[in-house]
Short mmCIF file of C-alpha atoms and ligand atoms in Angstrom, two decimals:
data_model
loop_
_atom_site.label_atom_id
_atom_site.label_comp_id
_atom_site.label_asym_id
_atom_site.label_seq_id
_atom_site.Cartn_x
_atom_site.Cartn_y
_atom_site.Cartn_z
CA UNK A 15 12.62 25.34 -64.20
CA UNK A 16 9.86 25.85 -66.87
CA UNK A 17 12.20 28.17 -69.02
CA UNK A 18 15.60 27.80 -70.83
CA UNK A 19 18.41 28.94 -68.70
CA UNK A 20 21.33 31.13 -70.20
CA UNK A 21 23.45 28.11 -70.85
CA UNK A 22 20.60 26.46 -72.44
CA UNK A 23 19.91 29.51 -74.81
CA UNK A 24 23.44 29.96 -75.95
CA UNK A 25 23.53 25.95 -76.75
CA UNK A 26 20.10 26.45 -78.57
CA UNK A 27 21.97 28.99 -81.01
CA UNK A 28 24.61 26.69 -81.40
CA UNK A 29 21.95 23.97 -82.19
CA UNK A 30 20.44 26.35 -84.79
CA UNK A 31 24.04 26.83 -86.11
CA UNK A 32 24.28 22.92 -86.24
CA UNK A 33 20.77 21.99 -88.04
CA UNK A 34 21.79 25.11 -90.92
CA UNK A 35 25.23 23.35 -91.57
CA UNK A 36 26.47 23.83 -95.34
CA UNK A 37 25.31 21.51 -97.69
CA UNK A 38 22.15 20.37 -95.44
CA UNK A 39 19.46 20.30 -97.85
CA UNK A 40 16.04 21.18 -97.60
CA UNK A 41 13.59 18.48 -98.69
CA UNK A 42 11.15 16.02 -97.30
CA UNK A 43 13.01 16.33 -93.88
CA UNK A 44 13.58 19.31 -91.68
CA UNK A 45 16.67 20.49 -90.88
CA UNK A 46 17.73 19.83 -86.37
CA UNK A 47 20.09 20.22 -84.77
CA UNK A 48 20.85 19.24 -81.17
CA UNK A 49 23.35 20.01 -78.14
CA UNK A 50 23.43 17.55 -74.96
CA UNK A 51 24.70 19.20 -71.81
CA UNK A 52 26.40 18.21 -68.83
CA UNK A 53 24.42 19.09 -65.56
CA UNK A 54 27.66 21.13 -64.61
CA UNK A 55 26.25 22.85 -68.49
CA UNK A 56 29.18 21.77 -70.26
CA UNK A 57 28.76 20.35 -74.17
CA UNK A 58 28.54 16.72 -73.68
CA UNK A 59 28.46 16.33 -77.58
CA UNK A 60 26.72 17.69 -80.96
CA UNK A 61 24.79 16.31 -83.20
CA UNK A 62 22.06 17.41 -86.73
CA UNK A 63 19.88 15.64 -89.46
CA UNK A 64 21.71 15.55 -92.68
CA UNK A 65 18.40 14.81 -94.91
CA UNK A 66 15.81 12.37 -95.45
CA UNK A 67 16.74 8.77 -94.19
CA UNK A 68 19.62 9.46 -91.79
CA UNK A 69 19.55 9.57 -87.80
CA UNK A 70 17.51 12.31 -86.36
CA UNK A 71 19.83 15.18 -84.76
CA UNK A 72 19.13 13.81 -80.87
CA UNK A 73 20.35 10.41 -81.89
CA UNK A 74 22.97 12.17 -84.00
CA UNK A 75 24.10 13.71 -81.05
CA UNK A 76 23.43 10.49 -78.49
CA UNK A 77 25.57 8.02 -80.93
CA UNK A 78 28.60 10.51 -80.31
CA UNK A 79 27.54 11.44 -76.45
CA UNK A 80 27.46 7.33 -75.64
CA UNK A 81 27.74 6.95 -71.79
CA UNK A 82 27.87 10.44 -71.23
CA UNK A 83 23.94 11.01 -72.04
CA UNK A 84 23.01 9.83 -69.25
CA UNK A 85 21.91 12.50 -66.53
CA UNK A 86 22.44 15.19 -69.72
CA UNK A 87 20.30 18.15 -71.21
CA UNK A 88 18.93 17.75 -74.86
CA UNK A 89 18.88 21.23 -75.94
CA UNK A 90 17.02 20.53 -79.31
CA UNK A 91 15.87 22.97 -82.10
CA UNK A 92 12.64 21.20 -82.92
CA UNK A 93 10.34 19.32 -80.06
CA UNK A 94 11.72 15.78 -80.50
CA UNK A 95 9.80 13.15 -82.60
CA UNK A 96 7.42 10.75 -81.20
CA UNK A 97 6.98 8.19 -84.16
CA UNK A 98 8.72 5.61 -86.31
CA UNK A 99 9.30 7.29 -89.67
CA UNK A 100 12.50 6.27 -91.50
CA UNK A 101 13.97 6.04 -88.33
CA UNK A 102 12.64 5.22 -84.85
CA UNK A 103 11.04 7.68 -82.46
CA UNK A 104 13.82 10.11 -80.59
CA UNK A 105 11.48 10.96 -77.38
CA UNK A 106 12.28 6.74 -76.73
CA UNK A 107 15.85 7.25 -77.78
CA UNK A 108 16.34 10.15 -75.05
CA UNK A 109 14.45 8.20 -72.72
CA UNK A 110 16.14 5.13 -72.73
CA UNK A 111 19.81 7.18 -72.95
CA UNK A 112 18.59 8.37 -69.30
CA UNK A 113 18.61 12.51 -70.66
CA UNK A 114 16.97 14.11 -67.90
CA UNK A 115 16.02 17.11 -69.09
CA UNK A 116 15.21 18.32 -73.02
CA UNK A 117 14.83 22.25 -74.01
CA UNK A 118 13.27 22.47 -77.55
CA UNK A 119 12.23 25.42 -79.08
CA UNK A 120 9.92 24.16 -82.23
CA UNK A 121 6.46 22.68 -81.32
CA UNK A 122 7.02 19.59 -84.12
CA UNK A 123 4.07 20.76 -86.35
CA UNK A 124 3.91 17.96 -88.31
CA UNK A 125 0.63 15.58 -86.99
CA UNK A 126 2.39 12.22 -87.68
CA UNK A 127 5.52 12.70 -85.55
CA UNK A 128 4.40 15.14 -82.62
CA UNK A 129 3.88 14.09 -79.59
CA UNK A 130 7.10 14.19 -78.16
CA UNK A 131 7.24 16.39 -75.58
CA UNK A 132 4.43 14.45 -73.53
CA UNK A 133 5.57 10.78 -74.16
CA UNK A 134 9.54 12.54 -72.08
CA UNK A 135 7.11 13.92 -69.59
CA UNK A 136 5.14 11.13 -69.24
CA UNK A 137 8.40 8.82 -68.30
CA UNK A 138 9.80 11.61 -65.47
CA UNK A 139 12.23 13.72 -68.19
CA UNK A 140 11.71 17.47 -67.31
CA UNK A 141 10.50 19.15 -70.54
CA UNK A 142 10.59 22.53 -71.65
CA UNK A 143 9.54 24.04 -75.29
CA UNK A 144 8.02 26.41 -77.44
CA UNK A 145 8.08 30.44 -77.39
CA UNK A 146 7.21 30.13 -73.70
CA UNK A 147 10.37 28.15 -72.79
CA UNK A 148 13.33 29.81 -75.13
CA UNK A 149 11.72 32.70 -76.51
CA UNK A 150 9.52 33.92 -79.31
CA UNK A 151 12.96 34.74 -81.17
CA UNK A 152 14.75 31.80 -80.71
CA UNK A 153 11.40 29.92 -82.11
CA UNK A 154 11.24 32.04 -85.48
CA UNK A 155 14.32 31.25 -85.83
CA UNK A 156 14.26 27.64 -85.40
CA UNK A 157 11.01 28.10 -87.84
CA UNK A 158 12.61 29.43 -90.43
CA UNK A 159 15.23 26.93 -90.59
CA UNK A 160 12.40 25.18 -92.22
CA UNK A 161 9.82 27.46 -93.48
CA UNK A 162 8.61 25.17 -96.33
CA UNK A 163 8.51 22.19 -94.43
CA UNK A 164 6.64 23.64 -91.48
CA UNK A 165 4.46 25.14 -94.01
CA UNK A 166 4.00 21.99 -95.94
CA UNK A 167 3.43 19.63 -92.72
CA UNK A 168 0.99 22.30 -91.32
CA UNK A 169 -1.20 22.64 -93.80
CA UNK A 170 -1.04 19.37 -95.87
CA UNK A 171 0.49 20.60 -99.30
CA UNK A 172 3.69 21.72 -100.43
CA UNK A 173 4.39 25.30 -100.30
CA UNK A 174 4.36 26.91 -103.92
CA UNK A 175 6.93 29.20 -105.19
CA UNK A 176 5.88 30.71 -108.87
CA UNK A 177 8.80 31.73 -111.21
CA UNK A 178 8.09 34.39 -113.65
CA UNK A 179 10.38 35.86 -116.33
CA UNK A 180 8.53 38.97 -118.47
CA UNK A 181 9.15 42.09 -119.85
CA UNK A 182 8.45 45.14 -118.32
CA UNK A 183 5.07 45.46 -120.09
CA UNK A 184 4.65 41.53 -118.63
CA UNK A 185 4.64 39.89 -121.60
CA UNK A 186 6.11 36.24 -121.54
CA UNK A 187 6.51 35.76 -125.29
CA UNK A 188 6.45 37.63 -128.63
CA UNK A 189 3.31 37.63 -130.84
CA UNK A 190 4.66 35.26 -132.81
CA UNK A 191 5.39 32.72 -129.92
CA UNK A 192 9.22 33.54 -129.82
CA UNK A 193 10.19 33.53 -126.02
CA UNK A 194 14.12 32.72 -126.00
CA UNK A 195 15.46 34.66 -124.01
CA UNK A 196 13.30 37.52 -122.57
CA UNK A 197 15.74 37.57 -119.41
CA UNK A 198 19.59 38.01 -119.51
CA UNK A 199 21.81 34.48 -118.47
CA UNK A 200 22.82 35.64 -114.87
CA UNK A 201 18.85 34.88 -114.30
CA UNK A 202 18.38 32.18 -116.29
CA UNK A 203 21.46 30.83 -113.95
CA UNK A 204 19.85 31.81 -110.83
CA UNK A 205 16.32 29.70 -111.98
CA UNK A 206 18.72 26.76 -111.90
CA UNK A 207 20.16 27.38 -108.31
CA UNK A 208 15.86 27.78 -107.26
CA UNK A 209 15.29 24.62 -108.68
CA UNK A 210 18.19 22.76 -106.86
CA UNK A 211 16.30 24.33 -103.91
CA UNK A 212 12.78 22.89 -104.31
CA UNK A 213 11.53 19.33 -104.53
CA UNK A 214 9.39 19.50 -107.48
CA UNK A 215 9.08 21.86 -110.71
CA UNK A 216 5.54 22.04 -112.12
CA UNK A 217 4.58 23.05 -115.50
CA UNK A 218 1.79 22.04 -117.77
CA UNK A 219 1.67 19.50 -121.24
CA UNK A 220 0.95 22.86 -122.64
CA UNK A 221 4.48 24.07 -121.75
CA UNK A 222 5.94 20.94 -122.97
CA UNK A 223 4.43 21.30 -126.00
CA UNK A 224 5.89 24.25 -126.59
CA UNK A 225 8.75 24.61 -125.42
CA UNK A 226 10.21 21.01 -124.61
CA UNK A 227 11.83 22.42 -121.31
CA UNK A 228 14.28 20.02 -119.78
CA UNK A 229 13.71 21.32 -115.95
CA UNK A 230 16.47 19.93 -114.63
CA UNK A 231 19.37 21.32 -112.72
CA UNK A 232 22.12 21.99 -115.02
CA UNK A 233 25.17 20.13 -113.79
CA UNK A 234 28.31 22.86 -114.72
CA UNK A 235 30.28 22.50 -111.47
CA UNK A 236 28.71 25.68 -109.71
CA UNK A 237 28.31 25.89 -106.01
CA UNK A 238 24.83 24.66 -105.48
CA UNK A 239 24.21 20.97 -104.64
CA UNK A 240 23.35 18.44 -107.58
CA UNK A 241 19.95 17.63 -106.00
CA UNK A 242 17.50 17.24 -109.11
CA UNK A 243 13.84 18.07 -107.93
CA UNK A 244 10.77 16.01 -109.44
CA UNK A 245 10.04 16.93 -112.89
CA UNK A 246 6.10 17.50 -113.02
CA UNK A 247 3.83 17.62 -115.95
CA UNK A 248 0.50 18.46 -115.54
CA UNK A 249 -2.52 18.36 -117.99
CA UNK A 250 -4.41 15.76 -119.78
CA UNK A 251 -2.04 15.55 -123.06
CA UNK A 252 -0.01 12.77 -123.80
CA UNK A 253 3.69 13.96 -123.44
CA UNK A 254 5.44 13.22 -126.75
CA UNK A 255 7.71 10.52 -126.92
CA UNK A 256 11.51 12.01 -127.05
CA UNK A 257 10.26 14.94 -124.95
CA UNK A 258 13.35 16.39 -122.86
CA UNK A 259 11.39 16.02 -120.06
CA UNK A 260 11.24 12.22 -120.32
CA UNK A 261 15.18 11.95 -120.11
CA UNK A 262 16.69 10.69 -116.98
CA UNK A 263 18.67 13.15 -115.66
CA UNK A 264 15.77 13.99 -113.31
CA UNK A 265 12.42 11.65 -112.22
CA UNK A 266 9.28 12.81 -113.97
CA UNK A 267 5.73 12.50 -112.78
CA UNK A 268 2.58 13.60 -115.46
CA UNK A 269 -0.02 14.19 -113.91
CA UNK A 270 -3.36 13.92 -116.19
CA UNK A 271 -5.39 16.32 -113.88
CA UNK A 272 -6.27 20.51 -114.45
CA UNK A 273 -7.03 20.85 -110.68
CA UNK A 274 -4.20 22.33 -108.27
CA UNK A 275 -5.31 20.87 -105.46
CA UNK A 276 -5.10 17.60 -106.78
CA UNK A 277 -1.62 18.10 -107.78
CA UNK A 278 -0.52 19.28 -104.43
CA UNK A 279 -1.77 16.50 -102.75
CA UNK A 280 -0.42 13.65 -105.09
CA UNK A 281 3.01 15.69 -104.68
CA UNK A 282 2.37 15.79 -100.88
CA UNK A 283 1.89 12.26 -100.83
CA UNK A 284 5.62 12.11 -102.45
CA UNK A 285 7.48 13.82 -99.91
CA UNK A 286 7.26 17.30 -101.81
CA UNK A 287 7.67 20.23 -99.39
CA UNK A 288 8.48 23.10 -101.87
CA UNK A 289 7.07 23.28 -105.22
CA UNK A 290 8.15 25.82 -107.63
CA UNK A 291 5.76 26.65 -110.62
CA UNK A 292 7.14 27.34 -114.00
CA UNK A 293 3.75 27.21 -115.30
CA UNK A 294 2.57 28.98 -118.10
CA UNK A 295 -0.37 31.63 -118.21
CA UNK A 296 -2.78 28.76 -118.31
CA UNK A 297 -1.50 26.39 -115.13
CA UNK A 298 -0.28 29.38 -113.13
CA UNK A 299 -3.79 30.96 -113.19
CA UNK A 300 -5.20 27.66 -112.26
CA UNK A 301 -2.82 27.66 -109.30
CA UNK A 302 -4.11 31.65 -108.00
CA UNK A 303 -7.80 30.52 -109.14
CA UNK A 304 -7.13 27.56 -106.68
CA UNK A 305 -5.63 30.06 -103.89
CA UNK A 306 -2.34 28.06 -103.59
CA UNK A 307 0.56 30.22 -104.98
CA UNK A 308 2.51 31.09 -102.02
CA UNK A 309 5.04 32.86 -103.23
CA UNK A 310 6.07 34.69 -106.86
CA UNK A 311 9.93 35.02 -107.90
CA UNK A 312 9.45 37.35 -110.45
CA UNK A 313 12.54 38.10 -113.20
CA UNK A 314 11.48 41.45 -115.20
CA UNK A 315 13.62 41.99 -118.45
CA UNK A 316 13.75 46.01 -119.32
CA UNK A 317 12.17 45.16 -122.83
CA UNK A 318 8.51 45.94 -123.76
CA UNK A 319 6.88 43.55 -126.63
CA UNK A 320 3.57 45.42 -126.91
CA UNK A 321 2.06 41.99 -127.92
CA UNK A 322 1.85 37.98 -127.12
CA UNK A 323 0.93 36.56 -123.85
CA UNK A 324 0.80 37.56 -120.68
CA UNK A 325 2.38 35.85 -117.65
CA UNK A 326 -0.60 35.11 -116.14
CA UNK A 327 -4.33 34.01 -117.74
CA UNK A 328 -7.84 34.63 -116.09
CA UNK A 329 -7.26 34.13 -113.01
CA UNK A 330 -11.51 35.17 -112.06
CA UNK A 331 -10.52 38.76 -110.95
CA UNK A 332 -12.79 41.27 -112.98
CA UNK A 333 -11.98 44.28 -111.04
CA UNK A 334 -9.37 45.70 -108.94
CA UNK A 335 -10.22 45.17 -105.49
CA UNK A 336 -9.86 41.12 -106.43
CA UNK A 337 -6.18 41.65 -107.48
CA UNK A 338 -4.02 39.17 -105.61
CA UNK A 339 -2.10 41.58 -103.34
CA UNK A 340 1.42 40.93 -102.76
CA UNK A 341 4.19 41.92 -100.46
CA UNK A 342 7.40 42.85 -101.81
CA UNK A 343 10.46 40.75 -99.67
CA UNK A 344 13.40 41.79 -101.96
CA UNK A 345 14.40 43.59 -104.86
CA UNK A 346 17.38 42.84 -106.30
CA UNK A 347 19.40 43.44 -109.50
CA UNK A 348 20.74 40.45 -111.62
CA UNK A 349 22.25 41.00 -114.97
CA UNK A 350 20.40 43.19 -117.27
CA UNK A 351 17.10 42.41 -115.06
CA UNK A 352 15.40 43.10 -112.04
CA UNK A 353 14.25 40.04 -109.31
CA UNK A 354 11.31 40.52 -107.30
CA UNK A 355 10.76 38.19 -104.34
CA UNK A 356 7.05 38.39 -103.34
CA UNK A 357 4.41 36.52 -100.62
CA UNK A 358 1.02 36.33 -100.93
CA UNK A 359 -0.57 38.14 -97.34
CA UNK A 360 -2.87 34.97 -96.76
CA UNK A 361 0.89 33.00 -96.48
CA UNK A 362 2.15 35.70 -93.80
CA UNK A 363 -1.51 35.91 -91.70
CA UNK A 364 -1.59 32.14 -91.04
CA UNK A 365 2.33 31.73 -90.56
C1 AOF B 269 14.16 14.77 -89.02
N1 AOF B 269 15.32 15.04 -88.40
O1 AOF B 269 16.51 15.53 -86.62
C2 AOF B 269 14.18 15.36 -86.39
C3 AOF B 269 12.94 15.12 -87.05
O2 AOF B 269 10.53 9.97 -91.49
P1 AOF B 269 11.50 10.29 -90.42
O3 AOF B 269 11.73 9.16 -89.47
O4 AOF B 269 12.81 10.82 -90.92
O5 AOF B 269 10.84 11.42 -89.51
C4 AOF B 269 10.66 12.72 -89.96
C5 AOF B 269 9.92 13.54 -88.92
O6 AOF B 269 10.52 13.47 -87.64
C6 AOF B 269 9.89 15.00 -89.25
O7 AOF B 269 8.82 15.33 -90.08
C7 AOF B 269 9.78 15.71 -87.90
O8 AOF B 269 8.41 15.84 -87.55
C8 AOF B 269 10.42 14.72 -86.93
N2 AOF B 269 11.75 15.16 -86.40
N3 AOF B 269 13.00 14.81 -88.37
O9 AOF B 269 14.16 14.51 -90.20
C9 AOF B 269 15.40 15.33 -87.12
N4 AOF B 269 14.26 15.64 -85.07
ZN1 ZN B 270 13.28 12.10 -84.31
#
């Protein structure tokens, strides 16, 4: 049977349900989940990654299946891995449980772990994956489970979110270099939520100077996990001793480099999946110079200032048909201001 049967599609949704369990966080690891079935197609047992470090969802799911695995179904969200990572290599775990068949619906996209599919093959396991298998639908959705991450391992750099608060007329500080607090607190509260999201915060020495941000996750009991994401400073100035940055509430990395790509890669090299820039105008045009902002999250105060900076520096567009075109994903009133979620086209062509 090269494609999922019914009872293997319904146990692929529940698999979907599994890997997006509450509290799961996003990070270096993508979320799995996995369902083993009976061959009379009844749920042997369940299983799902809960982050970086602990067992992958089909040994998740074999641990709690024990005997019964053997002669079973995998019914996996993402192709199972074929490397030793932080953990050993699930294709051999499967293997030697004696599953006998495994329905995935990702293609694993990242280059140091794929594989898997043709290592069960190659020891007699009947293998089915991909859009072919279970479905283009099913295999968006399994995607974005992990949009970041697949974007991240694809493509060999984090994904970049950039976070903008101005005023209508765009404006991210007075003339005078007053900027607290151009947006209302329900945003300023939602920036902290974001960042409890993403696995690094970038902004530049320039920023630091300025401001002394703390960019960490504010810890006031809310709903959102306590996960602090990397604190990142880049830029070739010395960060001043007593900087809030340099507290330890959160790691910090500085980074004495100008050049995006650099940054990306160092942060790669860290586990980093999801970056969100905080940048001023000076880094964040850097970042669209360098053709690696992803994504803008956009906070627009109904004030107009008339004067001071703008959210964004040269950027090398000098007339309109270079403006970085955007598409509009959401729109959404919070407090006194308005949210704009936006992608960059280039992100949506090659995803
Ligand atoms: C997971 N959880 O359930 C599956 C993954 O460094 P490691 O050993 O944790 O391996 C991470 C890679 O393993 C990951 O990038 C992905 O390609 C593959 N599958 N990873 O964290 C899972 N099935
Ligand atoms: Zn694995």
């Amino acid at each position: 049977m090269s494609t999922a049967s019914g009872t293997e599609t319904d146990a692929l949704l529940r698999a979907l349900a599994l890997a997006a369990t509450d509290g799961v966080p996003h990070g270096p690891n993508p979320r799995v989940g996995c369902v083993l079935l009976a061959p009379d197609g009844t749920v042997v047992a369940e299983g799902f990654h809960r982050g970086a470090g602990t067992p992958h969802a089909e040994v998740d799911a074999l641990a709690r299946a024990g005997a019964l695995a053997r002669r079973s179904t995998a019914v996996v969200t993402l192709e199972p891995c074929n490397h030793t990572g932080r953990t050993g290599p699930c294709a051999q775990a499967l293997i030697e449980a004696g599953v006998a068949r495994v329905v995935f619906a990702q293609v694993d996209p990242n280059p140091v772990a794929a594989g898997g599919a043709e290592t069960l093959s190659a020891a007699g396991v009947d293998v089915v994956g991909g859009a072919v298998a279970v479905g283009a639908v099913l295999v968006a959705q399994a995607r974005a489970l992990n949009e970041f991450w697949t974007f991240a391992v694809s493509h060999g750099r984090p994904f970049v979110t950039w976070k903008a608060a101005s005023t209508l007329d765009g404006r991210i500080a007075a003339s005078d270099g007053t900027s607290r607090w151009i947006t209302s607190a329900p945003a300023r509260a939602e920036v902290h939520a974001l960042r409890s999201e993403v696995d690094a915060v970038v902004v530049g020495t320039g920023t630091v100077l300025a401001d002394d941000p703390h960019l960490a996750v504010r810890r006031d009991g809310t709903s959102f996990d306590s996960r602090q994401p990397m604190r990142v400073i880049v830029g070739l100035r010395d960060i001043p001793v007593g900087a809030r940055v340099l507290d330890d509430a959160a790691p910090t990395l500085h980074l004495r480099t100008h050049d995006p790509l650099e940054v990306l890669t160092a942060l790669f090299a860290r586990d980093v999946r999801h970056v969100l820039l905080e940048g001023g105008p000076t880094v964040a045009a850097a970042f669209v110079r360098a053709g690696v902002v992803d994504a803008v999250r956009w906070y627009v105060a109904p004030a107009l200032l008339g004067a001071g900076p703008s959210a964004l520096g040269d950027a090398g567009m000098s007339t309109v048909s270079e403006a970085l075109r955007l598409q509009v994903i959401d729109v959404a009133r919070v407090g006194a201001d308005v949210r704009i979620d936006a992608r960059v086209f280039r992100t949506m062509e090659e995803d």
